[in-house]
Amino acid sequence: MNYPLRTIQEDGDAAHCSVIILDQTRLPRETAFVRLNTLADAAHAIRVMQVRGAPLIGATAAYGVALGLAEDIPLETVVATLAATRPTAINLRWALDRMTRVLQKSALVSVANERRELAWQEARAIAQEDAAANAAIGRHGVEILKPIAAQKGRVEVMTHCNAGWLATVAHGTALAPIYAAQAAGLVVHVWVSETRPRNQGLLTAWELDQAGVPHTFMVDNAAGLLMMQGRVDCVIVGADRIAANGDTANKVGTYLKALAARAHGVPFYVAAPISTIDFACPDGAHIPIEERAAEEVGVGSMAFANPAFDVTPANLIAGIITERGIVPADQLARVKP
Ligand code: MRU
């Protein structure tokens, strides 16, 4: 698989650092890049969804810490600013906690230059590890697809939102097994749901198009019918936060797909790196769900609800595809770091 772009790239060094991101608010109409020079730039990029997808939000937050320290902003202020951007994707908090731990542990933190260097190196490590984890998710996930393709000659996968390379540093989570299937020569076709109201399905269709993976775009409400008609072999989605009991928050509409999948005997998988598992969160009821503005839905002044995520109970999930293998949703302790 030839990935044309990385979602976040370094420019400069620890003292004069900036990162360049692919502006996802302009895709698929336009491939445009934005340079982040400051903590405020990084926080803005996450908040307005120039970067989006849990793993990429985490990597951007890590680089945001390095940018903030290069501006001599106190670490606590940097962390609080980034933590306030989006509430549901745990990778954000996970990356901030990891950056804080590393910076506070080091005896060098009192030396500004050394501290900047440490932050820059750790952000790079987080980004590189995300790419490696997602590649491993692809290798494990393709094992689900191989027997289906062997039996039917092709495999039909449905996904929701965008959990491809655009939503991560590289490779993607839910799309990683699909890219691995394509590389292995399997005949794979993807049902891409629109994902109202932000239409992240357009991003998925765009990146599948770039990769030459056959796919069909559909409105969200078509998912149940397609499963009823036997046109879907499995569903694979990403995750923004997985609670310790396996309940999974992902883009709103995921839960309805999981219900339809259960009704029609279609296996429903979640693909996510271990950094998306919140072992401190006991269950889905404790996951904060982001509420977004009415303008996104286009309803003007009438009463509205625009939850950006929903929660799929663990008992609807056939398995969580992680970089350490496919784990039953109720046995996540097996991959606890
Ligand atoms: O609001 P978004 O676009 O950031 O939501 C993204 C999703 O819900 C993804 O499915 C999830 O973060 C997994 S990305 C690998």
Coordinates of C-alpha atoms and ligand atoms in Angstrom, one line a residue:
M1 CA 0.0 0.0 0.0
N2 CA 1.4 3.3 -1.0
Y3 CA 0.3 6.1 1.3
P4 CA 0.6 9.4 -0.5
L5 CA 0.8 11.6 2.6
R6 CA 1.3 11.6 6.4
T7 CA -1.2 13.5 8.4
I8 CA 1.3 15.3 10.6
Q9 CA 4.9 16.1 9.8
E10 CA 7.7 17.8 11.7
D11 CA 9.4 20.9 10.6
G12 CA 12.3 22.4 12.4
D13 CA 13.9 21.3 15.7
A14 CA 13.0 21.4 19.4
A15 CA 13.9 25.1 19.8
H16 CA 12.3 26.3 16.5
C17 CA 9.6 23.7 16.0
S18 CA 6.5 23.6 13.9
V19 CA 4.4 20.8 12.5
I20 CA 2.6 20.6 9.2
I21 CA -0.9 19.0 9.1
L22 CA -3.2 18.1 6.3
D23 CA -6.3 20.3 6.8
Q24 CA -9.2 17.8 6.9
T25 CA -11.8 20.5 6.9
R26 CA -10.9 21.2 3.3
L27 CA -10.8 17.6 2.1
P28 CA -12.0 16.1 -0.2
R29 CA -12.4 19.3 -2.2
E30 CA -8.8 20.4 -1.7
T31 CA -5.5 19.0 -0.4
A32 CA -4.2 21.8 1.7
F33 CA -1.6 22.0 4.5
V34 CA -1.5 24.1 7.6
R35 CA 1.5 24.9 9.6
L36 CA 1.1 24.8 13.4
N37 CA 3.7 27.1 15.1
T38 CA 2.2 27.7 18.5
L39 CA 0.2 26.0 21.3
A40 CA -2.8 28.1 20.2
D41 CA -2.5 26.8 16.6
A42 CA -2.4 23.1 17.9
A43 CA -5.5 23.7 20.1
H44 CA -7.3 25.4 17.3
A45 CA -6.6 22.6 14.8
I46 CA -8.0 20.0 17.2
R47 CA -11.0 22.0 18.2
V48 CA -12.1 22.9 14.7
M49 CA -11.3 19.4 13.4
Q50 CA -8.5 20.3 11.0
V51 CA -7.1 17.2 12.6
R52 CA -9.6 14.6 13.8
G53 CA -9.7 10.9 14.7
A54 CA -8.6 9.8 18.1
P55 CA -5.0 8.7 17.4
L56 CA -4.3 11.8 15.3
I57 CA -5.8 14.1 18.0
G58 CA -3.4 12.4 20.5
A59 CA -0.3 12.9 18.3
T60 CA -1.3 16.5 17.6
A61 CA -1.7 17.2 21.3
A62 CA 1.7 15.7 22.0
Y63 CA 3.3 18.0 19.4
G64 CA 1.2 20.8 20.9
V65 CA 3.0 20.3 24.2
A66 CA 6.3 20.7 22.4
L67 CA 5.1 23.8 20.7
G68 CA 3.8 25.3 24.0
L69 CA 7.1 24.6 25.8
A70 CA 9.1 26.2 22.9
E71 CA 7.0 29.3 23.6
D72 CA 8.0 29.1 27.3
I73 CA 4.4 28.5 28.4
P74 CA 4.2 26.6 31.7
L75 CA 3.5 22.9 31.3
E76 CA 0.3 23.0 33.4
T77 CA -1.2 25.8 31.1
V78 CA -0.2 23.9 28.0
V79 CA -1.8 20.7 29.2
A80 CA -5.0 22.5 30.4
T81 CA -5.3 24.3 27.0
L82 CA -5.0 21.1 25.0
A83 CA -7.2 19.0 27.3
A84 CA -10.1 21.5 26.9
T85 CA -10.3 21.0 23.1
R86 CA -12.3 17.9 22.7
P87 CA -13.7 15.6 25.4
T88 CA -14.4 12.1 24.1
A89 CA -11.2 10.8 22.4
I90 CA -9.1 9.4 25.2
N91 CA -6.0 9.5 23.1
L92 CA -5.9 13.2 23.8
R93 CA -5.7 12.7 27.6
W94 CA -3.5 9.7 27.1
A95 CA -0.9 11.7 25.1
L96 CA -1.0 14.6 27.6
D97 CA -0.5 12.3 30.5
R98 CA 2.4 10.6 28.8
M99 CA 4.1 13.9 27.9
T100 CA 3.6 15.1 31.5
R101 CA 4.9 11.9 33.0
V102 CA 8.1 12.0 30.9
L103 CA 8.7 15.7 31.4
Q104 CA 8.2 15.5 35.2
K105 CA 10.3 12.4 35.6
S106 CA 13.4 13.8 34.0
A107 CA 16.0 15.6 36.1
L108 CA 16.5 17.8 33.0
V109 CA 13.1 19.5 33.2
S110 CA 14.5 22.5 35.0
V111 CA 16.7 23.3 32.0
A112 CA 14.5 24.9 29.3
N113 CA 16.4 23.7 26.3
E114 CA 16.6 20.1 27.6
R115 CA 12.9 20.2 28.4
R116 CA 12.0 21.3 24.9
E117 CA 14.2 18.6 23.4
L118 CA 12.6 16.0 25.6
A119 CA 9.1 17.1 24.6
W120 CA 9.9 17.1 20.9
Q121 CA 11.4 13.6 21.1
E122 CA 8.5 12.2 23.1
A123 CA 6.0 13.7 20.6
R124 CA 7.9 12.0 17.8
A125 CA 7.9 8.7 19.7
I126 CA 4.1 8.9 20.2
A127 CA 3.6 9.6 16.4
Q128 CA 5.9 6.8 15.4
E129 CA 4.4 4.3 17.8
D130 CA 0.9 5.2 16.5
A131 CA 2.0 4.4 12.9
A132 CA 3.5 1.1 14.1
A133 CA 0.5 0.1 16.2
N134 CA -1.9 0.7 13.3
A135 CA 0.2 -1.4 10.9
A136 CA 0.0 -4.2 13.4
I137 CA -3.8 -3.7 13.7
G138 CA -3.8 -4.2 9.9
R139 CA -1.9 -7.5 10.2
H140 CA -4.2 -8.9 12.9
G141 CA -7.4 -7.6 11.3
V142 CA -6.7 -9.1 7.9
E143 CA -6.9 -12.5 9.5
I144 CA -10.7 -11.9 10.0
L145 CA -11.1 -11.1 6.3
K146 CA -9.0 -14.0 4.9
P147 CA -11.4 -16.9 5.7
I148 CA -14.4 -14.9 4.3
A149 CA -12.6 -14.2 1.1
A150 CA -11.4 -17.8 0.9
Q151 CA -15.0 -19.0 1.2
K152 CA -16.8 -16.4 -1.0
G153 CA -14.1 -15.2 -3.3
R154 CA -14.6 -11.6 -2.0
V155 CA -15.2 -9.8 1.2
E156 CA -17.7 -7.0 1.9
V157 CA -16.8 -4.7 4.8
M158 CA -18.9 -1.9 6.2
T159 CA -17.4 1.0 8.1
H160 CA -18.6 4.2 9.7
C161 CA -17.0 7.6 10.0
N162 CA -13.3 7.9 9.0
A163 CA -10.9 5.6 10.8
G164 CA -8.4 5.4 8.0
W165 CA -4.9 6.9 7.7
L166 CA -6.4 10.4 7.8
A167 CA -7.6 9.7 11.4
T168 CA -4.2 8.5 12.6
V169 CA -0.6 9.2 12.0
A170 CA -0.5 6.5 9.3
H171 CA -2.3 3.3 8.2
G172 CA -5.6 3.9 10.0
T173 CA -7.3 1.6 12.4
A174 CA -10.6 0.3 10.9
L175 CA -9.2 0.7 7.4
A176 CA -5.8 -0.9 8.2
P177 CA -7.1 -4.5 7.8
I178 CA -8.7 -3.4 4.5
Y179 CA -5.4 -2.0 3.2
A180 CA -3.7 -5.2 4.4
A181 CA -6.3 -7.3 2.6
Q182 CA -5.7 -5.3 -0.6
A183 CA -1.9 -5.8 -0.2
A184 CA -2.5 -9.6 0.3
G185 CA -4.5 -9.7 -3.0
L186 CA -7.9 -10.3 -1.4
V187 CA -10.9 -8.9 -3.3
V188 CA -12.4 -6.4 -0.9
H189 CA -15.2 -3.9 -1.2
V190 CA -16.1 -1.3 1.4
W191 CA -19.5 0.1 2.2
V192 CA -18.8 3.7 3.4
S193 CA -21.5 5.4 5.4
E194 CA -21.9 9.1 5.0
T195 CA -21.6 9.9 8.7
R196 CA -23.9 12.9 9.2
P197 CA -23.5 15.7 10.1
R198 CA -19.8 16.1 9.5
N199 CA -19.7 13.6 6.6
Q200 CA -16.4 11.9 7.5
G201 CA -17.5 9.2 5.1
L202 CA -16.4 11.5 2.3
L203 CA -12.9 11.3 3.8
T204 CA -13.1 7.5 3.9
A205 CA -14.2 7.4 0.3
W206 CA -11.5 9.9 -0.7
E207 CA -8.7 7.8 0.9
L208 CA -10.1 4.5 -0.4
D209 CA -10.2 6.1 -3.8
Q210 CA -6.6 7.2 -3.5
A211 CA -5.6 3.7 -2.6
G212 CA -7.7 2.1 -5.4
V213 CA -9.9 0.1 -3.0
P214 CA -13.4 -0.5 -4.4
H215 CA -16.1 1.1 -2.3
T216 CA -19.7 2.3 -2.4
F217 CA -20.8 5.5 -0.6
M218 CA -24.2 5.2 1.1
V219 CA -26.5 7.2 3.4
D220 CA -26.3 6.3 7.1
N221 CA -29.8 4.9 7.2
A222 CA -29.1 2.4 4.4
A223 CA -26.9 0.2 6.7
G224 CA -29.7 -1.9 8.1
L225 CA -31.2 -2.8 4.7
L226 CA -27.8 -3.7 3.3
M227 CA -27.2 -6.1 6.2
M228 CA -30.6 -7.5 5.9
Q229 CA -30.0 -8.2 2.2
G230 CA -26.8 -10.2 3.1
R231 CA -24.5 -7.7 1.3
V232 CA -22.2 -7.1 4.3
D233 CA -19.8 -9.8 5.7
C234 CA -18.5 -7.8 8.6
V235 CA -18.5 -4.3 10.1
I236 CA -15.2 -2.7 11.3
V237 CA -15.2 0.7 13.0
G238 CA -12.7 2.7 14.9
A239 CA -13.1 4.0 18.5
D240 CA -12.6 7.2 20.4
R241 CA -12.6 5.6 23.8
I242 CA -13.1 2.1 24.9
A243 CA -14.1 1.6 28.6
A244 CA -12.4 -1.1 30.7
N245 CA -15.5 -3.3 30.3
G246 CA -15.3 -3.1 26.5
D247 CA -18.2 -0.5 25.9
T248 CA -17.0 1.6 23.0
A249 CA -17.6 5.2 22.1
N250 CA -17.3 6.0 18.4
K251 CA -18.9 8.4 16.0
V252 CA -22.6 8.8 16.4
G253 CA -24.4 6.1 14.3
T254 CA -22.0 3.4 15.2
Y255 CA -24.4 1.9 17.8
L256 CA -27.2 1.6 15.3
K257 CA -24.9 -0.3 13.0
A258 CA -23.9 -2.6 15.8
L259 CA -27.6 -3.3 16.6
A260 CA -28.4 -4.0 12.9
A261 CA -25.3 -6.3 12.7
R262 CA -26.5 -8.3 15.7
A263 CA -30.0 -8.6 14.2
H264 CA -28.6 -10.0 11.0
G265 CA -25.7 -12.1 12.3
V266 CA -23.0 -9.9 10.9
P267 CA -19.9 -9.8 13.1
F268 CA -19.1 -6.3 14.3
Y269 CA -15.5 -5.4 15.2
V270 CA -13.8 -2.4 16.7
A271 CA -10.2 -1.6 15.6
A272 CA -8.2 0.6 17.9
P273 CA -4.7 0.9 19.4
I274 CA -4.3 0.2 23.1
S275 CA -3.9 4.0 23.7
T276 CA -7.7 4.2 23.0
I277 CA -8.6 1.9 25.9
D278 CA -9.4 3.9 29.0
F279 CA -8.7 1.4 31.8
A280 CA -9.7 4.0 34.4
C281 CA -13.2 4.3 32.9
P282 CA -15.4 1.4 34.1
D283 CA -18.1 1.4 31.5
G284 CA -19.7 3.3 28.7
A285 CA -21.9 5.4 31.0
H286 CA -18.8 7.1 32.3
I287 CA -17.6 8.2 28.8
P288 CA -18.1 11.9 28.2
I289 CA -20.0 12.5 25.0
E290 CA -19.1 15.6 23.0
E291 CA -22.1 17.8 22.2
R292 CA -21.5 20.0 19.1
A293 CA -23.2 23.1 17.8
A294 CA -26.5 23.4 16.0
E295 CA -24.9 25.0 12.9
E296 CA -23.3 21.6 12.1
V297 CA -26.7 20.1 11.7
G298 CA -28.1 23.2 10.0
V299 CA -31.2 23.5 12.2
G300 CA -31.0 27.2 13.0
S301 CA -32.7 28.2 16.2
M302 CA -35.0 25.2 16.9
A303 CA -34.2 22.8 19.8
F304 CA -31.6 20.4 18.7
A305 CA -29.3 17.6 19.9
N306 CA -26.0 17.0 18.2
P307 CA -24.1 14.3 20.2
A308 CA -20.9 13.6 18.2
F309 CA -20.5 10.1 19.5
D310 CA -22.5 7.1 20.8
V311 CA -21.6 4.1 22.9
T312 CA -21.8 0.5 21.6
P313 CA -22.2 -2.0 24.5
A314 CA -19.4 -4.6 24.7
N315 CA -21.9 -7.5 24.2
L316 CA -22.5 -6.3 20.6
I317 CA -18.8 -6.4 19.7
A318 CA -17.2 -9.6 18.3
G319 CA -13.7 -8.4 19.1
I320 CA -11.4 -5.5 19.6
I321 CA -8.6 -5.5 17.0
T322 CA -5.5 -4.1 18.7
E323 CA -1.8 -4.0 17.9
R324 CA -1.4 -7.0 20.2
G325 CA -4.0 -9.1 18.6
I326 CA -7.8 -9.5 18.6
V327 CA -9.2 -9.4 22.1
P328 CA -12.8 -10.2 23.2
A329 CA -14.3 -6.9 24.3
D330 CA -14.9 -8.2 27.9
Q331 CA -11.3 -9.3 28.3
L332 CA -9.3 -6.1 27.7
A333 CA -7.3 -6.7 30.9
R334 CA -5.2 -9.1 28.6
V335 CA -3.7 -6.1 26.8
K336 CA -3.4 -3.7 29.7
P337 CA 0.1 -2.1 29.6
Ligands
MRU1 O1 -15.3 13.6 15.3 P1 -14.1 12.8 14.7 O2 -14.1 12.9 13.2 O3 -12.8 13.1 15.4 O4 -14.5 11.3 15.1 C1 -13.7 10.3 14.6 C2 -14.2 9.0 14.9 O5 -15.2 8.8 15.5 C3 -13.3 7.8 14.5 O6 -14.0 6.7 14.1 C4 -12.4 7.5 15.7 O7 -11.8 8.6 16.3 C5 -11.4 6.4 15.4 S1 -10.2 7.1 14.3 C6 -9.0 6.0 14.0

